[in-house]
Amino acid sequence: MSLLAELQAFFAVYALKWPEWSGPMGRAVIVTLQITALAYALGLVVGLVVALGRLSRNPFLRRAAAVYVEVARGVPALVVLFLIYYGLVPLGVVLDAVPAAVIGLGLSAGGYVAEIVRAGIGATHRGQREAGASIGLTPLGVYRFILIPQAARIALPPLVGVLIAVLKDSSLASLISAPDIMLRAKDISSSDFLPLHILLVAGALYFVLALPLSAAASALERRMSRGLKSRP
Amino acid sequence: MTDPLLKIEGLRKSFGALEVLHGVDLALDQSRKVAIIGPSGSGKTTILRCVNYLEVPTGGHVWLDGELIGEKRVGDRFVHLSERELAPQRREMGFVFQNFYLWPHLTVLENVALGPWRVQGMARREAMDLAETMLDKVHMGHKRDEYPERLSGGQQQRVGMARALAQQPKVILFDEPTSALDPELVGEVLSVIQELAAEGRTMILVTHEIRFARDVADVVVFMDGGRIVEQGPPAAVIDDPRHERTRRFLGQLGRG
Amino acid sequence: MFERVPYYIGVLLKGATVTVGITLGALAIALALGLALAVLRTTRLPLARPFVRSWVEVFRDIPPLTQLFIIYFGLTYVGIRLDPFTAAVVGLGLNGSAYCAEIFRSGFSAVHHGQREAAASIGMTPMRAMRFVVFPQAFRVTLPPLANYAIGLIKDTAVASAVAAPEILFRARNLTSETFETPLIYLLVAILYFCLTFPIARLVDRLEARRKAWA
Ligand SMILES: Nc1ncnc2c1ncn2[C@@H]1O[C@H](COP(=O)(O)OP(=O)(O)OP(=O)(O)O)[C@@H](O)[C@H]1O
Ligand SMILES: [Mg+2]
C-alpha cells in the first residue's frame, strides 16, 4: 500500500468511529472544563489569600505563606492528587474523583497565582504608594486605586498562563479516575484497539481548548511589553 | 500672638543606629515660605517625609493648624496613629516628590482628580472640574487626557503640583521639585512655584536652586548633618551667612 | 508506626534515580531540540517561522500525559513499541522542546541587534556572531527560565508512573498496595520531590536577585 493510501485508511477509521465516540468524548470535554474552571477559581482564591499573607506585616503569616508557595512549587500536582484521593482514605476522608481533582489542582495552582499577584503588586514603585498616602488615601484606598489596577495589568498575562496550565494538568485527574477527556480516551482505546486514533483526538481536543487561551496570553503579553504608556 | 500654622519641635529620626535628624525645630505662619538648603545627605528630605509621616519620627512632634500630626495623646503618652488614621491628616498637606510619582495607569486629569473624588468625596464631575482648574493653574490643561509617561519631566512635575493643589492643602511640601529635571526644564517648574507663592500659599521648599530660594522664600534654613545651622531672611542667610559651614556650602555653589 | 519508614525511603530513592534519569534524558532532548528550533527561527529559510511557531504551540498546548500516552500506547498501532522509560524521555523531551525554544528565542531577542551588526562590522560570520556575541549574553538571560523549566520537568516526570516507568510515584503506588500507610508514603513522596526541586528553586531565586541587582 502506498503512504497516501495508508493515510486514507487511517482517517477512514474516524468516519466510521466518530458517531460512536462523539457522545462520550463530548461529555468528557464538559468534565474537563468543569474541573479546569473550578480548580482555577479555587487557585485564584487561594493565591490571593496567600499573596496577601506574603505582603502582610505579621511575620508568622509571611513565613507560612512563603512555605506554601515553596511547597506548591516543588511538589507535582499528580502527587497532590494521589495524596488527596488515595492518601486520605485511611484517615477516613473519602472524596469523589472530581472534587479531589478540583481541590488538588486548585491548591497546586494557588502557589503560582500567589507569586504572580505578589510580583504584580511589588512591581509598583514604593513612591507610588507614598504619593497615594500623601493625598490622603487610606491603605485600602492605595490598594484599590493605585496598586491593584496596576498589578492587574501586569498579572493578567501570566494568570492566563496559569489557566492553560490548569487545563493541561486537569488531564491528571484521569489517573484518579475522573471521567475527563483522558480517561474516556483511555477507555475507548482499550475497548476499540485504536489507541492512536482516539489519543490523537484527545490531543486535538486539548489543543483546541488551549489555543485561544494561549493566543490571548501572548496578545496580552505584547500589550504589556509596550508598557502602560501606550494605553490609548 | 497666634500659633504658627506648622510647628516642628525637637524632630529626631534614626535609621537603625544612624541618627540623621538630631532635633529640628521649625515654625511657620500662614502664607510663609520656607526654603531649606544644605548639602546632600543633611536630612532635608527626611524632614519633609517626617512632617507628612511617610517616615515615622523617632522623637519630637509636628503640629498643623494646632492639630498634633501622626500621634495622639493617651494619658500622658504619645501613641502613633495608624495609616488609616493618618490619611485625613495627610490630606491637609500637599507633597511634591522629587521623582513626581504620577500614577502611570491614570490620565493626567485622573491623577489630579483622584484625591478630590476618592478622598474628599466630591462627585466625579465636580472632582474633574476642580482637577481641570488646577491643571490650568500649572499650564497643563492641554495635556489632560495624556498618560504621564508621554510627558516631559517638567510637565510631569507640574502635574504633580496640580495633584497636590487639588487637595486644597494648608501647606505644600516640595522636595527638590526640579532636581530630577534637565536644566532647560527647570524654569517652567520654578515659574509655577513662583506663581503659587505669589498667591500666598504656605510652603516648605527643599531646593538646591539658591537664587530661586532667595527670590521666593521669606525664611531660608541652612541644614548640615541633621541639624539646622542657621535660619533667617534670605538676605541674611544667603548674602551674609554667619556660620563658616554655610559660607563654605554657598561658596561651593558659587553663591547661587 | 514509623518503623517501616527506612524501608519506604529505600524503595522511593531507587525510584528517584529513575526520576533523575528521565529528567536528564528529557532535558537533553529539550535543550538540543529547543536550541535548534530557536536558531531555525532566526534563519531566513522559507516556512521556518511558521513551522517553529506551530511546533511550539502544539507541543506546549497538549498535556504531557496525553503526549506520553500517544507515544507509549498510540504508536504501538503503527508498530513502534518503546519501553516506559524511553517513552517518558521522548515524550517529556518533545514537550520541553517547545518551552526551551521559547526561552532561547527571548534570550536571543534580549541581545540588541546592533550587537550583531557590530560583530558583522568586524568581519564575523553570522555563526561566529551567534557563538561569541549572542550566546554568551543570551545565556545569562535564559538561565533563570531554564532552571524554572527544569523544576517543572522534574514534577512532570510523575506522569511516567502512568505507563509504569519505575520512578518515584510508581514505586509509591506499589508500596501503598502492600500496606495501609498510604498517607505516610505519599507524604514521603512529596518530601522527596521537594528535595529534588528545592535546590533548583533556590538557584532561580539567587539568579533573579542578581539580575535585579544589575537592572
Ligand atoms: N530609608 C533610609 N534608610 C537608611 N538611611 C536613610 C534612609 N533615608 C535616608 N537615609 C539617610 O539619611 C540621611 C539624610 O537623608 P536625606 O534624604 O534626608 O538627605 P537630603 O538632605 O535630602 O539629601 P539630598 O540633597 O541628596 O536629597 C542620609 O545619610 C541618608 O543616607
Ligand atoms: Mg533629598
PDB file of C-alpha atoms in Angstrom, chain B residues 6-241:
ATOM      1  CA  LEU B   6       3.022  74.482  61.082  1.00  0.00           C
ATOM      2  CA  LYS B   7       5.198  73.755  64.073  1.00  0.00           C
ATOM      3  CA  ILE B   8       8.005  71.216  64.250  1.00  0.00           C
ATOM      4  CA  GLU B   9       9.517  70.571  67.649  1.00  0.00           C
ATOM      5  CA  GLY B  10      12.573  68.517  68.557  1.00  0.00           C
ATOM      6  CA  LEU B  11      12.219  66.321  65.490  1.00  0.00           C
ATOM      7  CA  ARG B  12      14.553  63.321  65.527  1.00  0.00           C
ATOM      8  CA  LYS B  13      14.887  60.437  63.119  1.00  0.00           C
ATOM      9  CA  SER B  14      17.164  57.407  63.124  1.00  0.00           C
ATOM     10  CA  PHE B  15      17.561  54.706  60.526  1.00  0.00           C
ATOM     11  CA  GLY B  16      18.778  51.791  62.591  1.00  0.00           C
ATOM     12  CA  ALA B  17      21.768  53.018  64.522  1.00  0.00           C
ATOM     13  CA  LEU B  18      22.239  56.065  62.318  1.00  0.00           C
ATOM     14  CA  GLU B  19      20.587  59.241  63.560  1.00  0.00           C
ATOM     15  CA  VAL B  20      20.016  61.565  60.624  1.00  0.00           C
ATOM     16  CA  LEU B  21      17.961  64.276  62.360  1.00  0.00           C
ATOM     17  CA  HIS B  22      19.228  65.410  65.730  1.00  0.00           C
ATOM     18  CA  GLY B  23      16.350  67.527  66.959  1.00  0.00           C
ATOM     19  CA  VAL B  24      14.964  70.031  64.495  1.00  0.00           C
ATOM     20  CA  ASP B  25      12.731  72.975  65.428  1.00  0.00           C
ATOM     21  CA  LEU B  26      10.902  74.985  62.834  1.00  0.00           C
ATOM     22  CA  ALA B  27       7.764  77.070  62.800  1.00  0.00           C
ATOM     23  CA  LEU B  28       5.969  78.796  60.005  1.00  0.00           C
ATOM     24  CA  ASP B  29       2.980  81.066  59.863  1.00  0.00           C
ATOM     25  CA  GLN B  30       0.176  81.146  57.357  1.00  0.00           C
ATOM     26  CA  SER B  31       1.350  82.237  53.878  1.00  0.00           C
ATOM     27  CA  ARG B  32       5.001  81.951  54.743  1.00  0.00           C
ATOM     28  CA  LYS B  33       7.507  80.260  52.506  1.00  0.00           C
ATOM     29  CA  VAL B  34      10.474  78.449  53.958  1.00  0.00           C
ATOM     30  CA  ALA B  35      13.332  77.257  51.787  1.00  0.00           C
ATOM     31  CA  ILE B  36      15.570  74.524  53.166  1.00  0.00           C
ATOM     32  CA  ILE B  37      19.016  74.307  51.683  1.00  0.00           C
ATOM     33  CA  GLY B  38      22.036  72.239  52.600  1.00  0.00           C
ATOM     34  CA  PRO B  39      24.454  69.605  51.383  1.00  0.00           C
ATOM     35  CA  SER B  40      23.351  66.197  50.160  1.00  0.00           C
ATOM     36  CA  GLY B  41      22.540  63.808  52.984  1.00  0.00           C
ATOM     37  CA  SER B  42      21.973  66.559  55.524  1.00  0.00           C
ATOM     38  CA  GLY B  43      18.406  65.387  56.204  1.00  0.00           C
ATOM     39  CA  LYS B  44      16.286  67.804  54.167  1.00  0.00           C
ATOM     40  CA  THR B  45      14.146  65.141  52.557  1.00  0.00           C
ATOM     41  CA  THR B  46      13.820  63.335  55.844  1.00  0.00           C
ATOM     42  CA  ILE B  47      12.280  66.393  57.492  1.00  0.00           C
ATOM     43  CA  LEU B  48       9.577  66.677  54.851  1.00  0.00           C
ATOM     44  CA  ARG B  49       8.876  62.961  54.971  1.00  0.00           C
ATOM     45  CA  CYS B  50       8.548  63.096  58.753  1.00  0.00           C
ATOM     46  CA  VAL B  51       6.191  66.063  58.572  1.00  0.00           C
ATOM     47  CA  ASN B  52       3.969  64.061  56.221  1.00  0.00           C
ATOM     48  CA  TYR B  53       4.583  60.959  58.346  1.00  0.00           C
ATOM     49  CA  LEU B  54       5.752  58.972  55.333  1.00  0.00           C
ATOM     50  CA  GLU B  55       8.578  58.334  57.752  1.00  0.00           C
ATOM     51  CA  VAL B  56       7.796  57.856  61.433  1.00  0.00           C
ATOM     52  CA  PRO B  57       9.998  60.177  63.512  1.00  0.00           C
ATOM     53  CA  THR B  58      11.917  58.685  66.403  1.00  0.00           C
ATOM     54  CA  GLY B  59      11.311  61.767  68.508  1.00  0.00           C
ATOM     55  CA  GLY B  60       9.669  65.176  68.550  1.00  0.00           C
ATOM     56  CA  HIS B  61       6.277  66.402  67.403  1.00  0.00           C
ATOM     57  CA  VAL B  62       4.606  68.117  64.495  1.00  0.00           C
ATOM     58  CA  TRP B  63       1.522  70.309  64.668  1.00  0.00           C
ATOM     59  CA  LEU B  64      -0.504  71.577  61.746  1.00  0.00           C
ATOM     60  CA  ASP B  65      -3.040  74.287  62.489  1.00  0.00           C
ATOM     61  CA  GLY B  66      -2.984  73.306  66.150  1.00  0.00           C
ATOM     62  CA  GLU B  67      -3.553  69.616  65.449  1.00  0.00           C
ATOM     63  CA  LEU B  68      -0.941  67.089  66.523  1.00  0.00           C
ATOM     64  CA  ILE B  69       0.169  65.171  63.429  1.00  0.00           C
ATOM     65  CA  GLY B  70       0.737  61.426  63.379  1.00  0.00           C
ATOM     66  CA  GLU B  71       0.193  60.951  67.076  1.00  0.00           C
ATOM     67  CA  LYS B  72      -2.459  61.114  69.730  1.00  0.00           C
ATOM     68  CA  ARG B  73      -2.201  61.575  73.450  1.00  0.00           C
ATOM     69  CA  VAL B  74      -3.262  58.670  75.588  1.00  0.00           C
ATOM     70  CA  GLY B  75      -2.950  59.773  79.198  1.00  0.00           C
ATOM     71  CA  ASP B  76       0.479  61.303  79.348  1.00  0.00           C
ATOM     72  CA  ARG B  77       1.902  59.236  76.495  1.00  0.00           C
ATOM     73  CA  PHE B  78       2.009  59.830  72.756  1.00  0.00           C
ATOM     74  CA  VAL B  79       0.810  56.984  70.545  1.00  0.00           C
ATOM     75  CA  HIS B  80       1.437  56.808  66.811  1.00  0.00           C
ATOM     76  CA  LEU B  81      -1.602  56.834  64.589  1.00  0.00           C
ATOM     77  CA  SER B  82      -2.317  54.010  62.183  1.00  0.00           C
ATOM     78  CA  GLU B  83      -2.006  54.628  58.440  1.00  0.00           C
ATOM     79  CA  ARG B  84      -5.784  54.789  58.320  1.00  0.00           C
ATOM     80  CA  GLU B  85      -5.939  57.475  60.954  1.00  0.00           C
ATOM     81  CA  LEU B  86      -3.132  59.350  59.226  1.00  0.00           C
ATOM     82  CA  ALA B  87      -4.994  59.633  55.938  1.00  0.00           C
ATOM     83  CA  PRO B  88      -7.181  62.641  56.832  1.00  0.00           C
ATOM     84  CA  GLN B  89      -4.176  64.457  58.239  1.00  0.00           C
ATOM     85  CA  ARG B  90      -2.102  63.900  55.145  1.00  0.00           C
ATOM     86  CA  ARG B  91      -4.952  65.225  53.081  1.00  0.00           C
ATOM     87  CA  GLU B  92      -4.252  68.634  54.658  1.00  0.00           C
ATOM     88  CA  MET B  93      -0.683  68.637  53.324  1.00  0.00           C
ATOM     89  CA  GLY B  94       0.406  68.536  49.706  1.00  0.00           C
ATOM     90  CA  PHE B  95       3.624  66.741  48.853  1.00  0.00           C
ATOM     91  CA  VAL B  96       5.539  67.271  45.632  1.00  0.00           C
ATOM     92  CA  PHE B  97       8.048  64.494  45.039  1.00  0.00           C
ATOM     93  CA  GLN B  98      11.457  64.823  43.513  1.00  0.00           C
ATOM     94  CA  ASN B  99      10.604  61.969  41.139  1.00  0.00           C
ATOM     95  CA  PHE B 100       6.977  63.062  40.555  1.00  0.00           C
ATOM     96  CA  TYR B 101       5.423  59.643  41.200  1.00  0.00           C
ATOM     97  CA  LEU B 102       2.451  60.208  38.981  1.00  0.00           C
ATOM     98  CA  TRP B 103       0.320  57.093  38.644  1.00  0.00           C
ATOM     99  CA  PRO B 104       1.020  55.581  35.241  1.00  0.00           C
ATOM    100  CA  HIS B 105      -2.352  53.858  34.872  1.00  0.00           C
ATOM    101  CA  LEU B 106      -4.302  57.107  35.136  1.00  0.00           C
ATOM    102  CA  THR B 107      -4.503  60.042  32.742  1.00  0.00           C
ATOM    103  CA  VAL B 108      -3.189  63.423  33.762  1.00  0.00           C
ATOM    104  CA  LEU B 109      -6.695  64.563  34.636  1.00  0.00           C
ATOM    105  CA  GLU B 110      -7.432  61.387  36.603  1.00  0.00           C
ATOM    106  CA  ASN B 111      -4.178  61.741  38.504  1.00  0.00           C
ATOM    107  CA  VAL B 112      -5.270  65.141  39.708  1.00  0.00           C
ATOM    108  CA  ALA B 113      -8.922  64.238  40.257  1.00  0.00           C
ATOM    109  CA  LEU B 114      -8.302  61.065  42.268  1.00  0.00           C
ATOM    110  CA  GLY B 115      -7.847  62.915  45.558  1.00  0.00           C
ATOM    111  CA  PRO B 116     -10.903  65.185  45.304  1.00  0.00           C
ATOM    112  CA  TRP B 117     -13.022  62.292  44.095  1.00  0.00           C
ATOM    113  CA  ARG B 118     -11.894  59.424  46.297  1.00  0.00           C
ATOM    114  CA  VAL B 119     -10.539  61.203  49.337  1.00  0.00           C
ATOM    115  CA  GLN B 120     -12.547  64.382  49.640  1.00  0.00           C
ATOM    116  CA  GLY B 121     -15.695  62.667  48.486  1.00  0.00           C
ATOM    117  CA  MET B 122     -16.649  65.101  45.745  1.00  0.00           C
ATOM    118  CA  ALA B 123     -18.906  63.990  42.936  1.00  0.00           C
ATOM    119  CA  ARG B 124     -16.918  62.733  39.988  1.00  0.00           C
ATOM    120  CA  ARG B 125     -17.942  65.599  37.733  1.00  0.00           C
ATOM    121  CA  GLU B 126     -17.059  68.134  40.371  1.00  0.00           C
ATOM    122  CA  ALA B 127     -13.684  66.490  41.016  1.00  0.00           C
ATOM    123  CA  MET B 128     -12.895  66.576  37.321  1.00  0.00           C
ATOM    124  CA  ASP B 129     -13.794  70.260  37.143  1.00  0.00           C
ATOM    125  CA  LEU B 130     -11.571  71.035  40.089  1.00  0.00           C
ATOM    126  CA  ALA B 131      -8.761  68.984  38.549  1.00  0.00           C
ATOM    127  CA  GLU B 132      -9.109  70.911  35.336  1.00  0.00           C
ATOM    128  CA  THR B 133      -8.856  74.212  37.156  1.00  0.00           C
ATOM    129  CA  MET B 134      -5.716  73.027  38.908  1.00  0.00           C
ATOM    130  CA  LEU B 135      -4.203  71.821  35.649  1.00  0.00           C
ATOM    131  CA  ASP B 136      -4.820  75.243  34.138  1.00  0.00           C
ATOM    132  CA  LYS B 137      -3.037  76.804  37.064  1.00  0.00           C
ATOM    133  CA  VAL B 138       0.102  74.834  36.222  1.00  0.00           C
ATOM    134  CA  HIS B 139      -0.434  75.375  32.481  1.00  0.00           C
ATOM    135  CA  MET B 140      -1.069  71.720  31.782  1.00  0.00           C
ATOM    136  CA  GLY B 141      -4.709  71.857  30.785  1.00  0.00           C
ATOM    137  CA  HIS B 142      -3.868  70.933  27.189  1.00  0.00           C
ATOM    138  CA  LYS B 143      -2.445  67.557  28.263  1.00  0.00           C
ATOM    139  CA  ARG B 144      -5.336  66.451  30.430  1.00  0.00           C
ATOM    140  CA  ASP B 145      -6.004  63.248  28.506  1.00  0.00           C
ATOM    141  CA  GLU B 146      -2.404  62.117  28.104  1.00  0.00           C
ATOM    142  CA  TYR B 147      -0.803  59.386  30.180  1.00  0.00           C
ATOM    143  CA  PRO B 148       2.079  60.548  32.397  1.00  0.00           C
ATOM    144  CA  GLU B 149       4.799  58.659  30.553  1.00  0.00           C
ATOM    145  CA  ARG B 150       4.116  60.688  27.441  1.00  0.00           C
ATOM    146  CA  LEU B 151       5.078  63.895  29.236  1.00  0.00           C
ATOM    147  CA  SER B 152       8.428  65.543  29.716  1.00  0.00           C
ATOM    148  CA  GLY B 153       9.855  65.673  33.217  1.00  0.00           C
ATOM    149  CA  GLY B 154       8.913  69.310  33.645  1.00  0.00           C
ATOM    150  CA  GLN B 155       5.355  68.591  32.547  1.00  0.00           C
ATOM    151  CA  GLN B 156       5.113  65.624  34.883  1.00  0.00           C
ATOM    152  CA  GLN B 157       6.284  67.727  37.781  1.00  0.00           C
ATOM    153  CA  ARG B 158       3.720  70.403  37.021  1.00  0.00           C
ATOM    154  CA  VAL B 159       1.027  67.722  37.055  1.00  0.00           C
ATOM    155  CA  GLY B 160       2.458  66.581  40.375  1.00  0.00           C
ATOM    156  CA  MET B 161       1.929  70.092  41.661  1.00  0.00           C
ATOM    157  CA  ALA B 162      -1.622  70.194  40.339  1.00  0.00           C
ATOM    158  CA  ARG B 163      -2.272  66.954  42.163  1.00  0.00           C
ATOM    159  CA  ALA B 164      -1.035  68.487  45.403  1.00  0.00           C
ATOM    160  CA  LEU B 165      -3.047  71.668  44.802  1.00  0.00           C
ATOM    161  CA  ALA B 166      -6.212  69.664  44.234  1.00  0.00           C
ATOM    162  CA  GLN B 167      -6.017  68.578  47.848  1.00  0.00           C
ATOM    163  CA  GLN B 168      -6.571  72.214  48.763  1.00  0.00           C
ATOM    164  CA  PRO B 169      -3.823  71.756  51.295  1.00  0.00           C
ATOM    165  CA  LYS B 170      -2.923  74.026  54.166  1.00  0.00           C
ATOM    166  CA  VAL B 171       0.739  73.646  53.369  1.00  0.00           C
ATOM    167  CA  ILE B 172       2.651  72.291  50.399  1.00  0.00           C
ATOM    168  CA  LEU B 173       5.902  70.393  50.876  1.00  0.00           C
ATOM    169  CA  PHE B 174       8.243  70.472  47.882  1.00  0.00           C
ATOM    170  CA  ASP B 175      11.140  68.014  47.893  1.00  0.00           C
ATOM    171  CA  GLU B 176      13.668  69.231  45.340  1.00  0.00           C
ATOM    172  CA  PRO B 177      10.993  69.539  42.671  1.00  0.00           C
ATOM    173  CA  THR B 178      13.475  70.402  39.946  1.00  0.00           C
ATOM    174  CA  SER B 179      16.485  68.239  40.644  1.00  0.00           C
ATOM    175  CA  ALA B 180      15.327  65.315  38.510  1.00  0.00           C
ATOM    176  CA  LEU B 181      14.862  67.640  35.536  1.00  0.00           C
ATOM    177  CA  ASP B 182      17.031  68.543  32.582  1.00  0.00           C
ATOM    178  CA  PRO B 183      18.339  72.093  33.001  1.00  0.00           C
ATOM    179  CA  GLU B 184      16.151  73.551  30.267  1.00  0.00           C
ATOM    180  CA  LEU B 185      13.001  72.258  32.018  1.00  0.00           C
ATOM    181  CA  VAL B 186      13.767  73.732  35.427  1.00  0.00           C
ATOM    182  CA  GLY B 187      12.499  77.189  34.551  1.00  0.00           C
ATOM    183  CA  GLU B 188       8.919  76.185  33.732  1.00  0.00           C
ATOM    184  CA  VAL B 189       8.552  74.410  37.088  1.00  0.00           C
ATOM    185  CA  LEU B 190      10.109  77.220  39.111  1.00  0.00           C
ATOM    186  CA  SER B 191       7.894  79.790  37.498  1.00  0.00           C
ATOM    187  CA  VAL B 192       4.802  77.832  38.521  1.00  0.00           C
ATOM    188  CA  ILE B 193       6.101  77.613  42.087  1.00  0.00           C
ATOM    189  CA  GLN B 194       6.636  81.337  41.987  1.00  0.00           C
ATOM    190  CA  GLU B 195       3.036  81.879  40.906  1.00  0.00           C
ATOM    191  CA  LEU B 196       1.816  79.708  43.755  1.00  0.00           C
ATOM    192  CA  ALA B 197       3.978  81.611  46.190  1.00  0.00           C
ATOM    193  CA  ALA B 198       2.519  84.866  44.935  1.00  0.00           C
ATOM    194  CA  GLU B 199      -0.985  83.521  45.699  1.00  0.00           C
ATOM    195  CA  GLY B 200       0.005  83.462  49.336  1.00  0.00           C
ATOM    196  CA  ARG B 201       0.258  79.709  49.819  1.00  0.00           C
ATOM    197  CA  THR B 202       2.148  78.301  52.750  1.00  0.00           C
ATOM    198  CA  MET B 203       5.044  76.131  51.651  1.00  0.00           C
ATOM    199  CA  ILE B 204       8.279  74.440  52.552  1.00  0.00           C
ATOM    200  CA  LEU B 205      10.637  74.106  49.664  1.00  0.00           C
ATOM    201  CA  VAL B 206      13.713  71.909  49.741  1.00  0.00           C
ATOM    202  CA  THR B 207      15.925  73.038  46.906  1.00  0.00           C
ATOM    203  CA  HIS B 208      19.395  73.394  45.505  1.00  0.00           C
ATOM    204  CA  GLU B 209      18.340  76.454  43.496  1.00  0.00           C
ATOM    205  CA  ILE B 210      19.820  79.047  45.797  1.00  0.00           C
ATOM    206  CA  ARG B 211      18.941  82.050  43.691  1.00  0.00           C
ATOM    207  CA  PHE B 212      15.354  80.910  43.476  1.00  0.00           C
ATOM    208  CA  ALA B 213      15.238  80.356  47.226  1.00  0.00           C
ATOM    209  CA  ARG B 214      16.400  83.895  47.771  1.00  0.00           C
ATOM    210  CA  ASP B 215      13.735  85.292  45.454  1.00  0.00           C
ATOM    211  CA  VAL B 216      10.783  83.309  46.778  1.00  0.00           C
ATOM    212  CA  ALA B 217      11.365  82.448  50.409  1.00  0.00           C
ATOM    213  CA  ASP B 218      10.652  84.524  53.487  1.00  0.00           C
ATOM    214  CA  VAL B 219      12.920  82.340  55.539  1.00  0.00           C
ATOM    215  CA  VAL B 220      15.924  80.322  54.443  1.00  0.00           C
ATOM    216  CA  VAL B 221      17.054  77.414  56.569  1.00  0.00           C
ATOM    217  CA  PHE B 222      20.525  76.003  56.163  1.00  0.00           C
ATOM    218  CA  MET B 223      20.970  72.416  57.337  1.00  0.00           C
ATOM    219  CA  ASP B 224      24.032  70.329  57.790  1.00  0.00           C
ATOM    220  CA  GLY B 225      24.497  66.918  59.397  1.00  0.00           C
ATOM    221  CA  GLY B 226      20.914  66.611  60.583  1.00  0.00           C
ATOM    222  CA  ARG B 227      20.797  69.991  62.326  1.00  0.00           C
ATOM    223  CA  ILE B 228      19.647  73.470  61.434  1.00  0.00           C
ATOM    224  CA  VAL B 229      22.825  75.507  61.338  1.00  0.00           C
ATOM    225  CA  GLU B 230      21.208  78.854  60.765  1.00  0.00           C
ATOM    226  CA  GLN B 231      17.943  80.341  59.626  1.00  0.00           C
ATOM    227  CA  GLY B 232      16.707  83.783  58.806  1.00  0.00           C
ATOM    228  CA  PRO B 233      15.667  86.052  55.968  1.00  0.00           C
ATOM    229  CA  PRO B 234      17.390  85.260  52.648  1.00  0.00           C
ATOM    230  CA  ALA B 235      19.335  88.492  52.777  1.00  0.00           C
ATOM    231  CA  ALA B 236      20.960  87.313  55.974  1.00  0.00           C
ATOM    232  CA  VAL B 237      21.469  83.579  55.376  1.00  0.00           C
ATOM    233  CA  ILE B 238      22.393  83.669  51.715  1.00  0.00           C
ATOM    234  CA  ASP B 239      24.059  87.010  51.255  1.00  0.00           C
ATOM    235  CA  ASP B 240      25.656  87.354  54.652  1.00  0.00           C
ATOM    236  CA  PRO B 241      25.883  83.982  56.389  1.00  0.00           C
TER     237      PRO B 241
END
